[in-house]
Coordinates of C-alpha atoms in Angstrom, one line a residue:
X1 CA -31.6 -33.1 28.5
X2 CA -32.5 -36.4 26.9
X3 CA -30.7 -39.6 28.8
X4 CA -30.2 -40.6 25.7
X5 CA -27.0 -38.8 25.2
X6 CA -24.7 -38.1 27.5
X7 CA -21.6 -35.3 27.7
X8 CA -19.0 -36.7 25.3
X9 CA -21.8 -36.5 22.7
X10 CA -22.6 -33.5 23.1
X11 CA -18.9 -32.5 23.2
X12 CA -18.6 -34.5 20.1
X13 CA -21.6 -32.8 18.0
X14 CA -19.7 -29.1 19.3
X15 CA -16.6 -30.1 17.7
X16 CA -18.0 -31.4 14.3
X17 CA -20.4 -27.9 14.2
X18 CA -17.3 -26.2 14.2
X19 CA -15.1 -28.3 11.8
X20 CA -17.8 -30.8 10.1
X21 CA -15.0 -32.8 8.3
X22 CA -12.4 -32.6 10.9
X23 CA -10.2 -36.0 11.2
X24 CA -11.0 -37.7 14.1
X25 CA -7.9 -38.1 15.5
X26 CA -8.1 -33.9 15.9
X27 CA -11.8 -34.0 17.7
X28 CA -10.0 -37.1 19.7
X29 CA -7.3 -34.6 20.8
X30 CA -9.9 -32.3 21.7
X31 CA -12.1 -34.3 24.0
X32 CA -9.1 -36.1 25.3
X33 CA -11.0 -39.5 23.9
X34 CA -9.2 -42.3 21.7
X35 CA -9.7 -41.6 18.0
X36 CA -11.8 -45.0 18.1
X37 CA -13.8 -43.8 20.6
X38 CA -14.9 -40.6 18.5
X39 CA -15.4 -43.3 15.4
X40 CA -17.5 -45.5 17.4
X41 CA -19.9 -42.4 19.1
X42 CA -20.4 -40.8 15.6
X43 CA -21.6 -44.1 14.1
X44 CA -23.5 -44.6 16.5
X45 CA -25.3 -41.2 16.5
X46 CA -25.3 -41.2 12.8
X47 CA -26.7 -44.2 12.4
X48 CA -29.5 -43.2 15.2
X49 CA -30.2 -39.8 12.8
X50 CA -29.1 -38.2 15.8
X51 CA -26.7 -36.1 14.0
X52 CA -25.3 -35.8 10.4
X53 CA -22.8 -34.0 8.9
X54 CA -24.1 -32.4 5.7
X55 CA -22.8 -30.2 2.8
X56 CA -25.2 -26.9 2.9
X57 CA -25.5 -24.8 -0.3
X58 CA -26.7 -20.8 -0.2
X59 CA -29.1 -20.8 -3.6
X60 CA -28.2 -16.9 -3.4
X61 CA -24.9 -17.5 -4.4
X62 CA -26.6 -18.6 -7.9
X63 CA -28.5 -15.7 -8.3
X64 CA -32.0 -17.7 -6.7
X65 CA -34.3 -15.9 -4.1
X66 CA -35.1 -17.5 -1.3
X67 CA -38.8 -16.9 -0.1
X68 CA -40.8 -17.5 3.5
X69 CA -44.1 -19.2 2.7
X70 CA -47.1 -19.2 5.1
X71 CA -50.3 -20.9 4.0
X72 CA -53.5 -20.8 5.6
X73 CA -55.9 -24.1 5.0
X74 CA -58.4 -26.4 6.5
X75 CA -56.9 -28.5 9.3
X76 CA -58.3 -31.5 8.3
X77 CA -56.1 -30.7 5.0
X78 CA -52.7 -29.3 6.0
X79 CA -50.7 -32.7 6.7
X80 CA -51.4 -33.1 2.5
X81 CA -51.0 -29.9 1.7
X82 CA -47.5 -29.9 3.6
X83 CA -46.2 -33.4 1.9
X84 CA -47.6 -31.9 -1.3
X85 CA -45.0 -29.0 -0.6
X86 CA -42.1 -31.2 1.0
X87 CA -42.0 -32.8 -2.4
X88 CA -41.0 -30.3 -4.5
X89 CA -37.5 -30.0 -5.1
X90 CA -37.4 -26.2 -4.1
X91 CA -38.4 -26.5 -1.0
X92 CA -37.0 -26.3 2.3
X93 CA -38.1 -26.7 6.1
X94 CA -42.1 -27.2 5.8
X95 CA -43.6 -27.0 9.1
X96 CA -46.8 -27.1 10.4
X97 CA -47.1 -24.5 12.9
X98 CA -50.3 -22.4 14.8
X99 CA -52.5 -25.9 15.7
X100 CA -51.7 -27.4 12.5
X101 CA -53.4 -24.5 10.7
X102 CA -50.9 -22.8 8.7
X103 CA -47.4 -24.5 6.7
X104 CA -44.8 -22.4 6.9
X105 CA -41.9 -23.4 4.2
X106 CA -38.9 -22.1 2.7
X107 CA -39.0 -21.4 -1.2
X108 CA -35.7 -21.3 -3.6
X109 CA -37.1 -19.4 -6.9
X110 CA -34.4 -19.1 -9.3
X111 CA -36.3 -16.3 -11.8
X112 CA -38.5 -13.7 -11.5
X113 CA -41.0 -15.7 -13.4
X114 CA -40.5 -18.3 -11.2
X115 CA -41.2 -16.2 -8.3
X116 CA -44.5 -15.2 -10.1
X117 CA -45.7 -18.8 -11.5
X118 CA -45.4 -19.9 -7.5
X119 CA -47.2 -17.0 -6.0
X120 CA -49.9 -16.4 -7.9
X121 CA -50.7 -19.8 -10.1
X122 CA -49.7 -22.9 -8.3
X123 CA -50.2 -22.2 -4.6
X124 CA -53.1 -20.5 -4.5
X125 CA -54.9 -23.0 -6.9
X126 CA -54.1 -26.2 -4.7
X127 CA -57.0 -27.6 -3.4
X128 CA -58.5 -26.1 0.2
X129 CA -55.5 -23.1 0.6
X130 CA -57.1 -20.5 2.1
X131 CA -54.4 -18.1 1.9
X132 CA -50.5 -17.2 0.9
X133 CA -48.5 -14.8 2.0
X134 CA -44.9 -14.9 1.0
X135 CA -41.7 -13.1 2.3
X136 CA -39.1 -12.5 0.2
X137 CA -35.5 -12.9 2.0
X138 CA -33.6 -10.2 2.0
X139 CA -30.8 -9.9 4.6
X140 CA -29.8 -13.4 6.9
X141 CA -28.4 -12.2 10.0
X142 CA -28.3 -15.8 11.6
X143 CA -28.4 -19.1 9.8
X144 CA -26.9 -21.1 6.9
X145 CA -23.2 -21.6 8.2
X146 CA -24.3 -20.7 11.5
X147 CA -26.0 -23.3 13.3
X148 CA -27.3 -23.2 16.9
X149 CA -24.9 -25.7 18.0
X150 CA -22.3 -23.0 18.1
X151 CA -24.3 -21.4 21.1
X152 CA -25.5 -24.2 22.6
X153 CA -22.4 -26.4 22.8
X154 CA -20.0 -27.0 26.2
X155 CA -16.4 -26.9 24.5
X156 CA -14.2 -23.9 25.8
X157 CA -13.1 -21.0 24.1
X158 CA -9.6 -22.8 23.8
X159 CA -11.0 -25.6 22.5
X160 CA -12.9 -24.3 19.9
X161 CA -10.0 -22.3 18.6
X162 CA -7.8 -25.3 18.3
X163 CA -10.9 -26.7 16.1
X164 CA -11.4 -23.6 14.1
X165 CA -10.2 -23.9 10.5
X166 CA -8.2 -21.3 8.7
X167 CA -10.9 -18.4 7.5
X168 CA -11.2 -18.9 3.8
X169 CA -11.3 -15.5 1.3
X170 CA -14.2 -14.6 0.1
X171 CA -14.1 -14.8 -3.9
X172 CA -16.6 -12.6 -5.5
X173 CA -18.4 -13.2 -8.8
X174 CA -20.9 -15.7 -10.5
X175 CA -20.7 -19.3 -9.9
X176 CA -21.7 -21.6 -13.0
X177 CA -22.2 -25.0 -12.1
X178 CA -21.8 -28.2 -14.0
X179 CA -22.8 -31.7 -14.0
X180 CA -19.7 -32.8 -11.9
X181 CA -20.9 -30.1 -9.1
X182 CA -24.3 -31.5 -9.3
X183 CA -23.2 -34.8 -8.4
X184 CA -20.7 -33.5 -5.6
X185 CA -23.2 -31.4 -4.1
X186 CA -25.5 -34.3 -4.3
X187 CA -23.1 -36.4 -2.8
X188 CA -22.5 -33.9 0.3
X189 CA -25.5 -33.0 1.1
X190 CA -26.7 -36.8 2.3
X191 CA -22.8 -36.9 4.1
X192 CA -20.5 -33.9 4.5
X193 CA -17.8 -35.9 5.2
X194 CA -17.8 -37.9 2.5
X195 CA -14.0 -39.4 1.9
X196 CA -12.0 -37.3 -1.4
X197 CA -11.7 -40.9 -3.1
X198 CA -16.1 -41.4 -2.8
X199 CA -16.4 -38.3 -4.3
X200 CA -13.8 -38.5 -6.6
X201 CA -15.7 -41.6 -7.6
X202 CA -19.4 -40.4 -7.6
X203 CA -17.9 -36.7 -10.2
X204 CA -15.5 -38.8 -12.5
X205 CA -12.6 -36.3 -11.1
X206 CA -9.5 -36.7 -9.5
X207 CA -9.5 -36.6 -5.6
X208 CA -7.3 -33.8 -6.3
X209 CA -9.6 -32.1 -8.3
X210 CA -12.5 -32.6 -6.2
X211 CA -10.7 -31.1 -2.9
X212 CA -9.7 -28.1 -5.2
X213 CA -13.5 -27.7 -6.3
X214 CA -14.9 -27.7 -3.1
X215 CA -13.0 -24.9 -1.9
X216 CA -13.9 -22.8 -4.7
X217 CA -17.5 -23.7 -3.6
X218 CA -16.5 -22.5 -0.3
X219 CA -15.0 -19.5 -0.9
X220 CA -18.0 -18.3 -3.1
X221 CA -20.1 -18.7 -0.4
X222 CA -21.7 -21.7 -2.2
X223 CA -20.8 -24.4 -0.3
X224 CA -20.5 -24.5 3.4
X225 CA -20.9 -27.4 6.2
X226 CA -23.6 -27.8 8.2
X227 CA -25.2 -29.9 11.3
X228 CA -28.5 -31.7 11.5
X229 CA -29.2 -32.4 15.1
X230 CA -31.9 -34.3 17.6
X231 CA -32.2 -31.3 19.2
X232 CA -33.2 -33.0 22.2
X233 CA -29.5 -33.6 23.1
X234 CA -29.2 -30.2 24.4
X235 CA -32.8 -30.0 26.7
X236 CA -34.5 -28.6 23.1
X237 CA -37.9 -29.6 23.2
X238 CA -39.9 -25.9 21.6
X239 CA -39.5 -24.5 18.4
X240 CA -41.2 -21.5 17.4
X241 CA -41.6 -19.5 14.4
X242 CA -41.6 -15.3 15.2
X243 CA -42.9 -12.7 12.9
X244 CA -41.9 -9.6 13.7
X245 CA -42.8 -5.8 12.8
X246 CA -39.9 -3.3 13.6
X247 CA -39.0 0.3 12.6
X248 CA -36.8 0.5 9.2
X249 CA -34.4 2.8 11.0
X250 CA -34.0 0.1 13.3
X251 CA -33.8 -2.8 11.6
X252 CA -30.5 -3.9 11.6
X253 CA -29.8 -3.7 15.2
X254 CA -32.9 -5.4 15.8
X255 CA -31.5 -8.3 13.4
X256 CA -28.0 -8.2 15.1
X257 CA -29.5 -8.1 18.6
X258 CA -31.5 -11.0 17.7
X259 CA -28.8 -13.2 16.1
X260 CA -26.9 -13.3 19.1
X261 CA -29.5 -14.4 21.0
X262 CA -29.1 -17.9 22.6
X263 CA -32.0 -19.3 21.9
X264 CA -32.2 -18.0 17.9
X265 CA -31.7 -20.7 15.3
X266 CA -32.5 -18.2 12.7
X267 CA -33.1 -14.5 11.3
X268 CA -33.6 -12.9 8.9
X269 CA -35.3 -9.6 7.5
X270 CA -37.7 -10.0 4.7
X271 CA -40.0 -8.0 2.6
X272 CA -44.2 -8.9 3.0
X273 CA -46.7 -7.7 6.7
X274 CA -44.0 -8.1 8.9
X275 CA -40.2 -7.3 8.3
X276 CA -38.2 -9.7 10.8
X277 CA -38.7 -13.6 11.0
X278 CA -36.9 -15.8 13.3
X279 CA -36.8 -19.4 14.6
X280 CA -36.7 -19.9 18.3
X281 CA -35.4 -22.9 20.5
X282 CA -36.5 -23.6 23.7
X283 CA -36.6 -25.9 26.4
X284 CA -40.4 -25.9 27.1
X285 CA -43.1 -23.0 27.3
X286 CA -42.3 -21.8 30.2
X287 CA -38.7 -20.5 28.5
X288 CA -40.7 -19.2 25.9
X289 CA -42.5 -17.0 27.9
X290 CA -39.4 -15.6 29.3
X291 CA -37.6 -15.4 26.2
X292 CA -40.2 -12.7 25.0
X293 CA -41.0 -10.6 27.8
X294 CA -37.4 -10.3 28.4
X295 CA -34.7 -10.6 25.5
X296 CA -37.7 -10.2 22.4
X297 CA -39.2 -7.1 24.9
X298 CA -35.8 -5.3 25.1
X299 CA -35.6 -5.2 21.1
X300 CA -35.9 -1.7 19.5
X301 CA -38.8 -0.5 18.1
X302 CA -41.1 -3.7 17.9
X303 CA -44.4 -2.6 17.2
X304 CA -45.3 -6.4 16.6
X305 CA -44.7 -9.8 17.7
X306 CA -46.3 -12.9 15.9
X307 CA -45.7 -16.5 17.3
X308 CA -46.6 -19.7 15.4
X309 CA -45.4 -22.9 17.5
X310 CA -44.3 -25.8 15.3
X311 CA -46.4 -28.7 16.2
X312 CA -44.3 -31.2 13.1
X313 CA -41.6 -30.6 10.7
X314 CA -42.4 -32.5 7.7
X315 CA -39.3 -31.6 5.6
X316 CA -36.3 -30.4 7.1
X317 CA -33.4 -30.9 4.3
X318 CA -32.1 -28.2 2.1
X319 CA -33.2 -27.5 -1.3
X320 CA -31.3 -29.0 -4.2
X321 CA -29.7 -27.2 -6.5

């Protein structure tokens, strides 16, 4: 693990993965620290873009469809082609993966004419794309809310319960948004824990108000907390991208298996060649190679595996909504 960081951060990033806006003084309880001491390492951390606490938001949950891009161009052109894609304001994680070959990206459409106007005019007409192909999301079985800190984090069972908040209900049913969500979701998603009052200040609302709106958010499955993480914290040095083939029938335990793998940062089955796509962390390539002839080997009825190493991650923040 990087020397960078030592146990009590570590510690530290587990409790906020499980309770991003948890006061202090409870994660100081927790790791048996002064509530100064937890101020002080978060600051620190934050300030290094070591970790951040930030307000996620599932474009599902507005009726948008979420789509795996991978395009094939030129080396000598990808790096462009992937800031070209990082700056749109629908797009998600845009790595370069398979020597810098192919961009892989996440895609938030909100229409079907969307969906069409990015798949067959704009893409394939930029400059030196070889190739699209696009996967259309269809089931998540690990990501979003669940972030790999969970699996990877050294805080005890009790520990973690004592941290846990109260399960919210799920409330069913559109969710309209207006400009006063835009600005708090805005707001959120640079700093989850964002004080009631800042908010409060950046939607025109009462801190009342605001409190009230963000757990509407949350209980529609809008709004949830995430983590962003130097990975290298916990020994993470390999990401890789998995494209999978498995039979229908077998599909969902293939998915479940996969999520509750350790080393999964996320799944998901999807429509296009292959059915299954994952992201893998590992320490080095060495644990990559035991990771698939082991855990990805003992999956039902894979009848392909695909694996695209991410050499850079251009853009790593969630689409705006």
């Amino acid at each position: 693990m990087d020397s960078d960081y030592d146990e009590l951060d570590r510690r530290l990033v587990h409790a906020l993965q499980i309770d991003g806006r948890a006061p202090f003084s409870a994660i100081a309880g927790i790791l048996g620290v002064s509530d100064r001491t937890v101020a002080r390492r978060y600051a620190r951390l934050r300030s290094a873009g070591a970790v951040r606490v930030l307000g996620g938001v599932d474009p599902t949950s507005l009726g948008a469809t979420l789509w795996f891009l991978r395009v094939r161009c030129a080396p000598a052109a990808s790096l462009a082609v992937a800031e070209a894609l990082a700056g749109r304001p629908d797009t998600s994680w845009v790595n370069l993966s398979s020597g810098g070959t192919e961009i892989t990206c996440v895609v938030r459409t909100e229409s079907d004419a969307d969906s069409e106007t990015l798949l067959l005019a704009k893409l394939p007409r930029t400059p030196r794309v070889e190739g699209v192909t696009a996967h259309s999301v269809l089931h998540t079985f690990y990501g979003g809310p669940d972030n790999l800190v969970g699996k990877l984090g050294s805080l005890d069972a009790e520990a973690v319960e004592r941290l846990r908040p109260p399960p919210m209900p799920y409330r069913p049913g559109p969710v309209r948004l207006d400009d006063g969500d835009r600005r708090l979701l805005a707001v959120l998603a640079t700093d989850g824990r964002a004080g009631f009052e800042q908010l409060a200040v950046a939607t025109g609302w009462s801190p009342t108000t605001v409190r009230r709106r963000m757990t509407e958010l949350r209980e529609h499955g809008l709004l949830y907390l995430d983590i962003d993480v130097d990975w290298r914290m916990f020994g993470v040095n390999t990401r890789t991208l998995l494209w999978l083939s498995v039979a229908p029938a077998h599909l969902e335990e293939a998915g479940q298996a996969l999520a509750g793998h350790p080393e999964i940062a996320f799944a998901a089955a999807t429509t296009g060649p292959t059915n299954l796509c994952a992201s893998v962390v590992c320490a080095d390539q060495r644990e990559l190679y035991r990771y698939l002839t082991t855990r990805v080997a003992a999956l039902p009825s894979v009848t392909h595996v695909e694996t695209a190493p991410v050499i850079r991650t251009v853009k790593k923040a969630a689409a705006r909504t």
